[in-house]
XYZ file of C-alpha atoms in Angstrom:
700
model
C 291.356 17.309 -15.922
C 290.911 16.271 -12.207
C 290.137 12.128 -11.705
C 286.814 12.067 -11.086
C 286.911 11.559 -6.767
C 284.231 8.212 -5.893
C 284.229 9.831 -1.455
C 283.281 12.912 -0.341
C 286.188 15.399 1.358
C 285.154 18.575 3.348
C 287.159 21.290 5.015
C 287.708 20.256 8.736
C 286.484 22.498 10.915
C 290.029 21.984 13.131
C 292.600 23.769 10.130
C 290.251 25.087 6.810
C 293.858 23.751 5.167
C 292.537 20.262 5.515
C 290.446 17.926 4.482
C 288.430 15.378 5.594
C 286.414 12.523 4.792
C 282.743 13.479 4.144
C 280.800 10.818 3.000
C 280.418 8.653 -0.274
C 279.085 10.638 -3.116
C 276.025 8.686 -5.299
C 276.239 6.214 -8.152
C 274.046 8.443 -9.834
C 276.623 11.628 -9.413
C 279.483 10.309 -10.188
C 277.954 8.199 -14.030
C 276.466 11.783 -14.742
C 279.677 13.621 -14.126
C 281.417 10.939 -16.386
C 279.198 11.205 -19.002
C 279.521 14.409 -18.966
C 283.104 13.936 -19.610
C 282.690 11.331 -22.316
C 280.265 13.646 -24.118
C 282.359 16.639 -24.021
C 285.555 14.423 -26.000
C 283.115 13.446 -28.227
C 283.376 9.665 -26.689
C 279.684 8.158 -26.155
C 279.232 4.838 -27.408
C 276.988 5.875 -30.612
C 274.200 3.061 -29.065
C 274.126 3.824 -25.748
C 275.560 5.239 -22.067
C 273.383 3.556 -19.729
C 273.639 2.934 -16.104
C 273.071 -0.417 -14.130
C 269.256 0.390 -12.315
C 270.476 -1.507 -9.590
C 272.738 1.762 -9.110
C 269.333 3.819 -8.619
C 267.566 5.934 -5.962
C 270.500 7.470 -4.253
C 273.097 4.450 -3.995
C 276.614 5.222 -2.605
C 279.476 4.640 -4.586
C 281.173 1.802 -1.509
C 284.089 2.979 0.082
C 287.019 1.709 -1.181
C 285.928 0.600 -4.057
C 287.660 0.637 -7.546
C 286.047 1.083 -11.103
C 288.070 -1.264 -13.635
C 286.899 -1.325 -18.106
C 286.464 -4.764 -19.702
C 285.061 -4.420 -23.875
C 284.882 -7.506 -26.288
C 282.101 -8.576 -29.102
C 278.930 -9.321 -28.441
C 277.738 -12.560 -28.755
C 275.060 -12.025 -31.733
C 276.247 -8.521 -32.462
C 277.951 -4.839 -31.163
C 281.276 -4.239 -29.271
C 280.393 -4.244 -25.554
C 281.640 -1.820 -22.759
C 281.655 -2.620 -19.708
C 282.454 -0.711 -16.403
C 282.939 -2.110 -12.880
C 282.872 -1.711 -9.474
C 284.968 -3.785 -7.100
C 285.213 -3.447 -3.599
C 286.343 -5.692 -0.120
C 282.754 -6.490 1.972
C 283.862 -8.811 4.839
C 286.022 -9.742 3.670
C 285.800 -11.042 0.538
C 285.946 -9.217 -2.767
C 282.375 -7.628 -4.367
C 282.219 -7.189 -8.427
C 279.337 -5.497 -9.830
C 278.920 -3.861 -12.819
C 277.926 -0.334 -12.850
C 278.145 0.893 -16.447
C 277.087 -0.525 -20.079
C 278.102 0.721 -22.820
C 277.671 -0.064 -26.868
C 278.160 0.167 -30.328
C 276.339 -2.032 -32.935
C 279.194 -1.550 -35.284
C 281.373 -4.690 -35.478
C 285.053 -3.935 -37.434
C 287.965 -4.124 -36.428
C 288.260 0.061 -36.298
C 284.738 0.588 -33.901
C 286.442 -2.343 -31.179
C 290.206 0.206 -31.173
C 287.500 3.210 -30.665
C 285.381 1.364 -27.482
C 288.962 0.775 -26.418
C 290.051 4.511 -26.353
C 287.015 4.844 -24.814
C 287.728 2.571 -22.561
C 290.660 4.116 -21.970
C 289.312 7.373 -21.072
C 287.133 6.259 -17.939
C 290.473 4.741 -16.796
C 291.920 7.976 -17.029
C 288.371 10.033 -15.654
C 288.987 7.985 -12.432
C 292.634 7.421 -12.081
C 295.034 9.944 -13.757
C 296.866 10.740 -16.721
C 300.339 10.484 -16.116
C 301.300 11.146 -20.086
C 301.837 14.070 -21.854
C 299.318 15.636 -24.215
C 299.255 16.848 -27.557
C 299.374 20.276 -26.544
C 302.639 19.790 -25.736
C 304.467 18.300 -29.358
C 305.116 21.375 -31.985
C 305.824 21.337 -35.634
C 308.819 20.471 -36.272
C 309.804 19.035 -32.713
C 311.147 14.932 -31.870
C 307.481 13.212 -30.486
C 308.115 12.863 -26.904
C 304.757 11.413 -25.805
C 304.875 8.838 -23.044
C 301.552 6.679 -22.984
C 299.606 8.307 -25.810
C 298.258 6.879 -28.869
C 297.927 8.644 -31.910
C 297.878 8.121 -35.605
C 299.322 11.739 -36.612
C 302.533 13.139 -36.714
C 303.426 16.385 -34.663
C 303.048 17.845 -38.137
C 299.838 16.788 -38.829
C 298.753 17.569 -35.929
C 299.786 20.974 -35.642
C 297.924 21.296 -39.466
C 294.595 19.307 -37.563
C 294.240 21.458 -34.645
C 295.064 24.543 -37.190
C 292.594 23.756 -39.708
C 290.106 23.075 -37.317
C 290.798 26.511 -34.989
C 290.039 28.083 -38.656
C 286.793 25.870 -39.297
C 285.708 26.904 -35.862
C 285.865 30.516 -36.320
C 283.541 30.267 -39.243
C 280.922 27.632 -38.154
C 280.487 29.629 -34.065
C 277.076 27.876 -34.529
C 278.196 24.618 -35.167
C 281.111 23.547 -33.076
C 280.516 21.227 -30.925
C 282.289 17.967 -32.583
C 285.184 21.001 -33.346
C 285.425 21.512 -29.741
C 285.214 17.698 -28.994
C 288.367 16.742 -31.015
C 289.835 19.747 -29.588
C 289.622 19.048 -26.256
C 290.629 14.870 -27.547
C 294.023 15.971 -29.133
C 295.074 18.942 -26.410
C 293.837 17.946 -23.299
C 291.203 20.270 -22.399
C 289.231 22.559 -23.953
C 291.595 25.784 -22.254
C 295.212 24.062 -23.183
C 293.857 24.173 -26.615
C 293.138 28.357 -26.469
C 296.519 28.846 -24.784
C 298.315 26.895 -27.878
C 296.436 28.582 -30.398
C 296.227 32.303 -28.635
C 297.951 33.929 -30.832
C 295.594 33.369 -33.082
C 292.797 35.324 -32.607
C 289.921 33.989 -31.876
C 286.270 35.628 -31.625
C 285.128 34.985 -28.752
C 283.100 36.696 -25.678
C 283.097 36.632 -22.534
C 279.916 34.804 -22.030
C 282.038 31.912 -24.704
C 285.042 31.639 -22.648
C 282.989 31.057 -19.491
C 281.270 28.906 -20.962
C 284.074 26.935 -22.656
C 285.791 26.692 -19.088
C 282.175 25.600 -17.388
C 282.428 22.754 -19.839
C 286.242 21.724 -19.144
C 285.638 21.640 -15.121
C 288.563 24.893 -15.563
C 287.333 27.031 -12.109
C 290.346 29.613 -11.820
C 289.218 30.291 -15.849
C 285.522 30.243 -14.881
C 285.831 33.036 -11.233
C 288.200 35.390 -13.887
C 285.375 35.394 -17.453
C 281.168 34.964 -15.081
C 281.439 38.171 -13.682
C 282.316 39.690 -17.304
C 279.509 37.812 -18.257
C 276.238 38.485 -16.129
C 274.118 39.926 -17.854
C 273.335 36.164 -18.951
C 273.482 35.272 -16.194
C 269.434 32.595 -16.948
C 272.258 30.955 -19.757
C 275.431 30.691 -17.321
C 273.241 29.135 -13.991
C 271.926 26.220 -16.937
C 275.135 25.898 -18.103
C 276.997 25.687 -14.242
C 273.652 23.995 -12.898
C 274.070 20.994 -15.289
C 278.178 19.943 -14.505
C 278.128 17.302 -12.386
C 280.587 17.086 -9.738
C 282.219 19.294 -6.750
C 283.021 21.806 -9.540
C 279.901 22.168 -10.936
C 277.905 22.504 -7.845
C 280.913 25.287 -6.572
C 280.284 27.289 -10.105
C 276.788 27.377 -9.277
C 277.252 28.400 -6.391
C 278.711 31.819 -7.402
C 276.775 32.272 -10.518
C 273.476 32.006 -7.301
C 275.998 34.468 -4.923
C 276.353 37.415 -7.764
C 272.971 36.661 -9.813
C 269.817 38.324 -9.707
C 266.507 38.806 -11.474
C 267.014 35.010 -12.898
C 264.095 34.223 -15.050
C 261.767 31.903 -13.353
C 261.374 29.212 -16.808
C 266.086 29.770 -17.051
C 265.856 28.575 -12.742
C 263.058 25.938 -13.157
C 265.353 24.252 -15.815
C 267.918 24.789 -13.687
C 266.641 22.989 -11.277
C 265.632 19.902 -13.450
C 269.717 19.565 -14.452
C 271.095 19.767 -11.170
C 268.719 16.876 -10.043
C 270.025 15.428 -13.205
C 273.589 15.063 -11.577
C 272.860 14.088 -8.291
C 273.767 16.572 -6.471
C 271.151 16.918 -3.811
C 272.975 19.638 -1.821
C 273.357 21.973 -5.366
C 269.245 21.126 -5.851
C 267.925 22.460 -1.933
C 270.302 25.730 -2.700
C 268.614 26.138 -5.546
C 265.295 26.133 -3.890
C 267.091 28.010 -0.341
C 268.182 31.100 -2.889
C 265.510 30.913 -5.068
C 263.565 33.733 -3.586
C 267.136 36.438 -3.386
C 268.211 35.497 -6.863
C 264.541 34.678 -9.336
C 263.178 37.685 -10.928
C 259.353 37.016 -9.763
C 258.035 33.756 -7.334
C 257.703 30.199 -8.342
C 255.618 28.361 -5.794
C 255.864 25.897 -7.779
C 259.424 25.394 -8.476
C 260.480 22.973 -5.843
C 257.439 20.639 -6.486
C 258.257 20.581 -10.358
C 261.993 19.912 -8.600
C 260.704 16.842 -6.302
C 258.039 15.435 -9.210
C 261.894 15.998 -12.327
C 263.805 14.194 -9.110
C 260.614 10.823 -8.600
C 259.953 10.284 -12.546
C 264.063 10.280 -13.807
C 265.880 7.692 -10.846
C 266.645 9.901 -8.154
C 263.691 8.566 -5.979
C 265.214 9.219 -2.510
C 265.641 12.815 -3.477
C 262.492 13.618 -4.007
C 261.483 12.020 -0.442
C 264.564 14.541 1.385
C 263.237 17.525 -0.807
C 259.694 16.199 0.374
C 260.709 16.077 4.354
C 262.096 19.390 4.154
C 260.183 21.522 2.121
C 256.936 23.626 3.595
C 252.770 22.308 3.736
C 252.638 25.543 0.769
C 255.524 24.718 -1.035
C 253.665 20.692 -1.722
C 250.663 22.506 -1.974
C 251.774 24.471 -5.382
C 253.086 21.214 -6.576
C 252.362 19.709 -9.542
C 248.824 17.496 -9.540
C 250.011 14.748 -10.981
C 252.626 14.131 -8.727
C 250.577 11.962 -5.996
C 249.066 9.756 -8.793
C 252.842 9.213 -10.277
C 253.606 7.941 -6.596
C 250.687 6.060 -6.519
C 251.414 3.926 -9.118
C 254.677 3.229 -7.889
C 252.559 2.444 -5.146
C 254.915 5.078 -2.211
C 252.692 4.764 0.452
C 255.778 6.205 3.092
C 255.923 9.245 0.201
C 252.284 9.295 -0.799
C 251.268 10.039 2.628
C 253.490 12.805 3.539
C 252.519 14.583 0.277
C 248.578 14.253 1.744
C 249.911 15.385 5.240
C 251.114 18.507 3.952
C 248.596 19.512 1.038
C 248.916 17.970 -2.107
C 246.423 19.012 -4.507
C 245.812 15.993 -7.400
C 243.551 18.004 -9.312
C 241.838 16.353 -12.378
C 244.141 13.361 -10.984
C 243.113 12.131 -7.758
C 240.083 9.583 -9.991
C 243.623 8.469 -11.567
C 244.954 8.082 -8.035
C 242.091 6.209 -6.953
C 241.853 4.197 -10.107
C 245.806 3.098 -9.870
C 245.072 1.850 -6.113
C 242.103 0.386 -6.413
C 242.898 -1.246 -9.264
C 245.595 -3.206 -7.842
C 244.191 -4.493 -5.190
C 245.243 -1.041 -2.842
C 242.105 -0.607 -1.464
C 243.715 -0.090 2.291
C 245.980 2.686 0.792
C 243.242 4.356 -1.004
C 241.237 4.255 1.994
C 244.098 5.974 4.091
C 244.824 8.956 1.979
C 241.301 9.813 2.351
C 241.009 9.921 5.355
C 243.964 12.039 5.996
C 242.314 14.003 3.793
C 243.533 13.279 -0.012
C 241.486 16.348 -1.821
C 238.325 14.833 -4.001
C 235.727 17.548 -5.814
C 232.112 16.193 -5.235
C 231.561 16.484 -8.479
C 234.671 14.386 -9.599
C 232.313 11.605 -10.280
C 235.057 9.930 -12.387
C 236.716 9.266 -9.303
C 233.416 7.138 -7.762
C 232.877 5.373 -11.140
C 236.157 4.180 -11.085
C 235.717 2.671 -7.240
C 232.636 1.743 -8.287
C 233.723 -0.523 -11.708
C 237.351 -1.662 -9.459
C 234.777 -2.966 -6.729
C 236.280 -0.674 -4.139
C 233.296 -0.616 -1.878
C 234.920 0.459 1.023
C 236.559 3.312 -0.845
C 233.202 4.708 -2.612
C 231.734 5.275 0.780
C 234.261 7.211 1.908
C 233.990 9.695 -1.534
C 230.069 8.817 -1.362
C 229.897 10.184 3.103
C 232.578 13.725 1.735
C 228.922 14.811 -0.511
C 229.727 12.750 -4.000
C 225.755 12.242 -5.449
C 225.371 8.108 -6.520
C 222.560 9.466 -8.918
C 224.976 11.690 -10.674
C 227.503 9.623 -10.444
C 225.377 6.906 -12.350
C 225.276 9.209 -15.039
C 228.553 10.490 -15.711
C 229.314 8.856 -18.283
C 226.094 10.326 -20.133
C 227.524 14.136 -18.588
C 231.314 13.047 -19.948
C 229.021 13.068 -23.651
C 227.459 15.956 -23.032
C 230.280 17.845 -21.923
C 232.855 16.875 -25.260
C 230.158 17.899 -27.065
C 229.925 21.131 -25.337
C 232.877 21.692 -25.394
C 233.474 21.381 -29.282
C 229.911 23.638 -29.871
C 232.120 26.769 -27.941
C 235.114 25.665 -30.151
C 234.037 25.041 -33.291
C 235.068 27.858 -35.278
C 238.147 27.301 -33.928
C 238.055 23.647 -34.524
C 237.161 24.464 -38.119
C 239.868 26.653 -38.887
C 242.644 23.886 -37.977
C 240.528 21.715 -40.199
C 240.234 23.795 -43.172
C 244.630 24.149 -42.073
C 244.880 20.166 -42.100
C 242.995 19.889 -45.298
C 245.097 22.586 -47.246
C 248.077 20.115 -45.304
C 247.172 16.995 -46.527
C 246.038 19.051 -50.337
C 249.547 20.201 -51.025
C 251.038 17.128 -50.324
C 248.643 14.588 -52.764
C 249.419 17.410 -55.401
C 252.613 17.400 -55.622
C 252.511 13.811 -55.419
C 250.155 13.652 -59.275
C 252.934 14.661 -60.040
C 254.399 12.841 -63.406
C 256.600 10.976 -62.657
C 260.334 9.913 -64.500
C 261.470 6.417 -65.053
C 263.716 4.406 -66.881
C 262.398 2.991 -69.675
C 263.313 0.832 -73.089
C 262.209 4.271 -74.909
C 261.389 7.803 -74.544
C 263.602 10.452 -74.016
C 267.869 9.395 -74.434
C 270.264 9.640 -71.301
C 273.674 10.477 -73.111
C 275.136 10.242 -69.755
C 273.780 6.159 -69.210
C 274.409 4.971 -72.604
C 277.481 2.529 -71.641
C 274.807 0.950 -70.067
C 273.698 -0.557 -73.344
C 276.628 -1.503 -74.768
C 279.606 -2.687 -71.962
C 276.281 -4.336 -69.339
C 273.178 -5.271 -72.732
C 271.383 -3.232 -70.298
C 268.571 -1.425 -72.630
C 266.409 0.589 -70.565
C 268.986 4.357 -70.720
C 265.673 6.484 -71.792
C 263.646 8.336 -70.254
C 259.580 7.825 -69.993
C 257.760 9.918 -67.882
C 254.071 8.471 -67.401
C 250.684 9.865 -65.001
C 250.890 8.302 -61.732
C 248.043 7.450 -59.406
C 246.964 8.594 -56.108
C 248.406 7.295 -53.229
C 247.087 3.921 -52.518
C 246.930 4.582 -48.272
C 244.009 4.011 -45.196
C 244.624 5.148 -41.811
C 243.698 4.827 -38.866
C 243.683 6.872 -35.456
C 243.302 4.181 -32.591
C 242.804 6.432 -29.056
C 243.863 5.329 -25.676
C 241.322 6.024 -23.339
C 242.421 4.688 -20.040
C 242.193 6.513 -16.997
C 244.713 8.044 -17.598
C 243.377 10.267 -20.513
C 240.606 11.103 -17.723
C 240.416 15.020 -17.598
C 241.004 15.050 -21.614
C 237.929 13.824 -22.447
C 236.718 16.416 -24.356
C 239.976 17.479 -26.148
C 240.742 14.224 -27.055
C 237.663 13.498 -29.076
C 237.793 17.267 -30.660
C 241.337 16.239 -31.990
C 239.590 13.494 -33.154
C 237.372 15.080 -35.129
C 239.178 17.428 -36.705
C 241.339 14.665 -37.894
C 238.700 12.522 -39.328
C 236.978 15.138 -40.453
C 239.830 16.930 -42.764
C 240.728 13.280 -43.721
C 237.420 12.493 -45.316
C 236.867 15.549 -46.955
C 240.623 14.636 -48.320
C 238.764 11.847 -49.928
C 241.047 9.465 -47.897
C 239.042 6.812 -46.285
C 239.976 6.709 -42.039
C 238.887 4.597 -39.355
C 238.823 5.577 -35.620
C 238.312 4.254 -32.741
C 239.373 3.864 -28.318
C 240.805 1.201 -26.455
C 240.501 0.608 -22.673
C 240.386 -2.315 -20.121
C 237.905 -2.683 -17.888
C 237.635 -5.691 -15.876
C 238.502 -9.002 -17.404
C 238.023 -7.546 -21.088
C 239.782 -4.709 -23.795
C 236.461 -3.150 -25.306
C 237.498 -1.330 -28.361
C 235.178 1.219 -29.151
C 234.592 1.749 -33.537
C 233.562 5.518 -33.676
C 233.488 5.201 -37.933
C 235.075 2.825 -40.273
C 235.938 3.389 -43.546
C 232.386 3.679 -45.505
C 231.173 6.092 -42.951
C 231.551 9.078 -43.593
C 228.405 11.245 -41.938
C 229.857 9.152 -38.504
C 232.605 11.425 -37.438
C 230.762 13.799 -34.719
C 230.759 9.826 -32.928
C 234.505 10.621 -31.881
C 232.947 13.018 -29.804
C 231.718 10.783 -27.230
C 234.870 9.444 -26.196
C 235.034 8.677 -22.958
C 238.185 7.678 -20.706
C 238.160 4.732 -17.813
C 239.308 1.350 -17.068
C 243.310 0.044 -17.884
C 245.185 -0.253 -21.321
C 246.467 -3.595 -22.148
C 248.027 -2.073 -25.264
C 249.078 -5.492 -26.737
C 246.150 -6.784 -27.167
C 244.435 -3.639 -28.626
C 247.250 -3.211 -31.229
C 246.324 -6.809 -32.176
C 242.522 -6.652 -32.629
C 243.560 -2.755 -34.983
C 245.923 -4.890 -37.017
C 242.546 -6.477 -37.757
C 240.827 -4.302 -37.894
C 243.069 -2.068 -40.887
C 243.075 -6.335 -42.476
C 239.657 -5.034 -43.577
C 241.107 -1.674 -45.279
C 240.604 -1.885 -49.014
C 244.238 1.060 -49.462
C 247.708 -0.871 -50.266
C 249.221 1.373 -48.056
C 247.780 1.872 -44.654
C 248.684 4.176 -41.771
C 247.928 3.045 -38.210
C 248.435 6.311 -35.667
C 248.286 5.558 -31.507
C 247.747 8.549 -29.088
C 249.388 6.372 -26.343
C 251.292 6.962 -23.200
C 254.070 4.763 -23.751
C 252.820 2.558 -20.333
C 251.194 -0.267 -20.814
C 248.916 -1.168 -17.886
C 246.544 -3.867 -16.580
C 245.364 -5.708 -13.294
C 244.831 -8.677 -14.746
C 248.335 -10.309 -15.017
C 249.968 -12.020 -18.530
C 249.302 -15.501 -19.660
C 251.413 -17.508 -17.788
C 254.372 -19.493 -19.828
C 255.097 -23.618 -19.606
C 255.794 -24.283 -15.910
C 255.003 -21.260 -13.949
C 252.090 -21.590 -11.575
C 250.836 -17.658 -12.333
C 251.786 -15.219 -15.265
C 253.663 -12.136 -15.362
C 252.350 -7.829 -14.083
C 250.856 -6.944 -16.556
C 253.127 -3.748 -16.857
C 256.720 -2.445 -16.998
C 258.858 -4.255 -19.168
C 256.843 -7.080 -19.900
C 253.346 -5.088 -20.563
C 256.256 -3.029 -22.877
C 257.839 -5.765 -24.324
C 254.213 -7.508 -25.435
C 253.177 -4.020 -26.551
C 256.038 -3.950 -28.929
C 256.313 -8.098 -30.578
C 252.913 -6.748 -31.313
C 253.738 -3.538 -33.195
C 256.748 -5.445 -34.859
C 254.013 -8.026 -35.971
C 251.844 -5.097 -37.271
C 254.697 -4.246 -39.750
C 255.413 -7.890 -40.475
C 251.349 -7.442 -42.353
C 252.524 -4.455 -44.240
C 250.675 -1.528 -41.606
C 252.695 1.206 -40.826
C 252.725 1.937 -37.311
C 253.442 5.475 -35.373
C 252.961 6.556 -31.651
C 251.493 10.199 -30.917
C 253.068 9.998 -27.126
C 251.355 12.194 -24.347
C 253.704 11.208 -21.406
C 255.572 11.194 -18.924
C 259.645 11.823 -19.074
C 259.980 8.646 -17.042
C 257.917 6.657 -19.573
C 260.353 8.047 -22.865
C 262.524 4.939 -22.784
C 258.760 2.736 -23.286
C 257.642 4.451 -26.145
C 261.906 4.148 -28.107
C 261.483 0.378 -26.972
C 258.244 -0.179 -28.712
C 258.034 2.292 -31.661
C 261.782 2.112 -31.993
C 261.841 5.980 -34.156
C 257.817 5.848 -35.419
C 257.155 8.456 -33.055
C 256.916 12.475 -31.828
C 255.813 13.727 -28.194
C 253.350 15.973 -27.989
C 253.391 18.116 -24.977
C 249.225 19.054 -24.323
C 246.464 17.283 -26.132
C 245.707 20.589 -28.274
C 249.319 19.233 -30.959
C 247.240 15.908 -31.241
C 245.762 17.366 -35.091
C 248.975 19.464 -35.856
C 251.055 16.497 -35.451
C 248.748 13.462 -36.836
C 248.602 15.865 -39.819
C 252.528 16.095 -39.568
C 252.662 12.853 -39.261
C 250.478 12.190 -42.462
C 252.149 14.628 -45.469
C 255.809 12.924 -44.335
C 254.314 9.425 -44.988
C 252.703 10.432 -48.260
C 255.922 12.186 -48.929
C 258.291 9.123 -48.271
C 255.907 7.008 -50.371
C 256.391 8.698 -53.703
C 259.704 7.533 -54.917
C 261.574 8.620 -58.030
C 262.390 5.175 -60.267
C 265.183 7.067 -62.417
């Protein structure tokens, strides 16, 4: 394969046969191409492989930079691989970390593998002048010049043939096989040539996809015209293929395909954004009208939102500058909220000037800005025409709550009714109940479905459990243990086990980020509580939010308050979310459970955020801002403390893609993601049943 370039080149206007320098590639684009190549070979470190944040937001690779790798054991655990950039600046050498990879293994074999990955990275940028395994054949003397291999040529041939046969038998599970063949032969195309005499049952589409993955342009151009009946999938594949080769493949599909589905086109745009290639994204947007099967007004807005939330802020700003007012007006309504959270005034103003529609997220925008003492920014956005509906009482409520009088006055001048706003919370509770009654039959069906799911699990759990004993039915295969180990528990006794002694706490995030979803959250919370109550499982439900200097826990029902489930319909969202403090309080509440097993389920966006700073440590003048990494670390610490208390903590994540990493840091693998609040009850039901099942273990 061709080496990964750090510079961009384009045909010379004077002589198209020659190329001229056209600038440097962005670090993100180079990283994605390298990651793609390593992933295709099965060479990604198993713990993580991450680009240093200093290289985000469109930062370019310095001209003349070189790449080198170092590999070593970590100070406390695992093995680390560091990829660094080195260049000359002001007559001195500058070295900066670019990428870090880690594996948790600590054996000599793990170290060898990390060195092989380091070698693969070096060859990806500097080329491979060695001899690939594809030039070796059974019975011949091996003549590799620069190759680490643990098999002789005959053994390699045996492995390759076996893998090809496996590929033919298991066409749906081929990722590892493709990686091995690619590693041993140099490329997927090469292995196809190597074993071409065998009848591989591969369609033109399959061969096109392999050419895309391998970056083989010639093979791709020969195959893709025969596979345009699957243009949707091909566009997604080419759009996500990093590097200049991927861009040329994408343009080829765009020039030939028509009537591509909107869903596939959206996916392709997002994958193009992930490559860091702004030119490719712009091409997709420009050619959308001629390629789509039906109009997709939100396309540009979705691309901007995806870029802004995934570390491509400069790309997002370029797209905003180039798009029309109509395209901005059709953008997702939470775009402005996200920009406001970053306090990115310039971008926010440009969005407002181009007619962005925040919809129900207008209150979130004002809450974020006024809560962080950026009243001037909120006022400017309103003065420039940020739409806020006159009956959006939540917007006025958060301004008054955050003591932002100037912003509140602007809303009043626009026609928001002060008296109506003062009764907003009561109106929201009334709205929750009206929505519940309107959809009562649907929620009753959800309750019955969830009850059945829980009861079936409990019935299974109540079946007799076999265990080793000194009397009962003799286990012939275990008699030797009595003779040689003096273990007389060689009998099997069947005993009745009591019902699982478990309680459930449901903690609902009631911060301003939940505004607009109160009615759905309240109804889903009721469904969960009522289902558990009818199944005889003790349940406790409460919400949390931070208002001014206080984190408020509202207890809707306790373990014994079986008649108070409808109180959950009084759920109202407002304020901030200091998750760590709320979890500490939850530990106190769950500690009152009479049950041996305690399960805490948290509805969260995994984005702890409070205007009040964290307490300063010794020697510091001020504490940390309670947001970002500081908030995540504090919340993760409280989760660990709850686990030490014997409380199983699980999270239902409902938030942005950019906050997924925060959810992983806080809850580890103990969280599930939902895309809509309507999934809350079913998701919690699945969590409950999985926990009930895991609690029942065979004692044999």
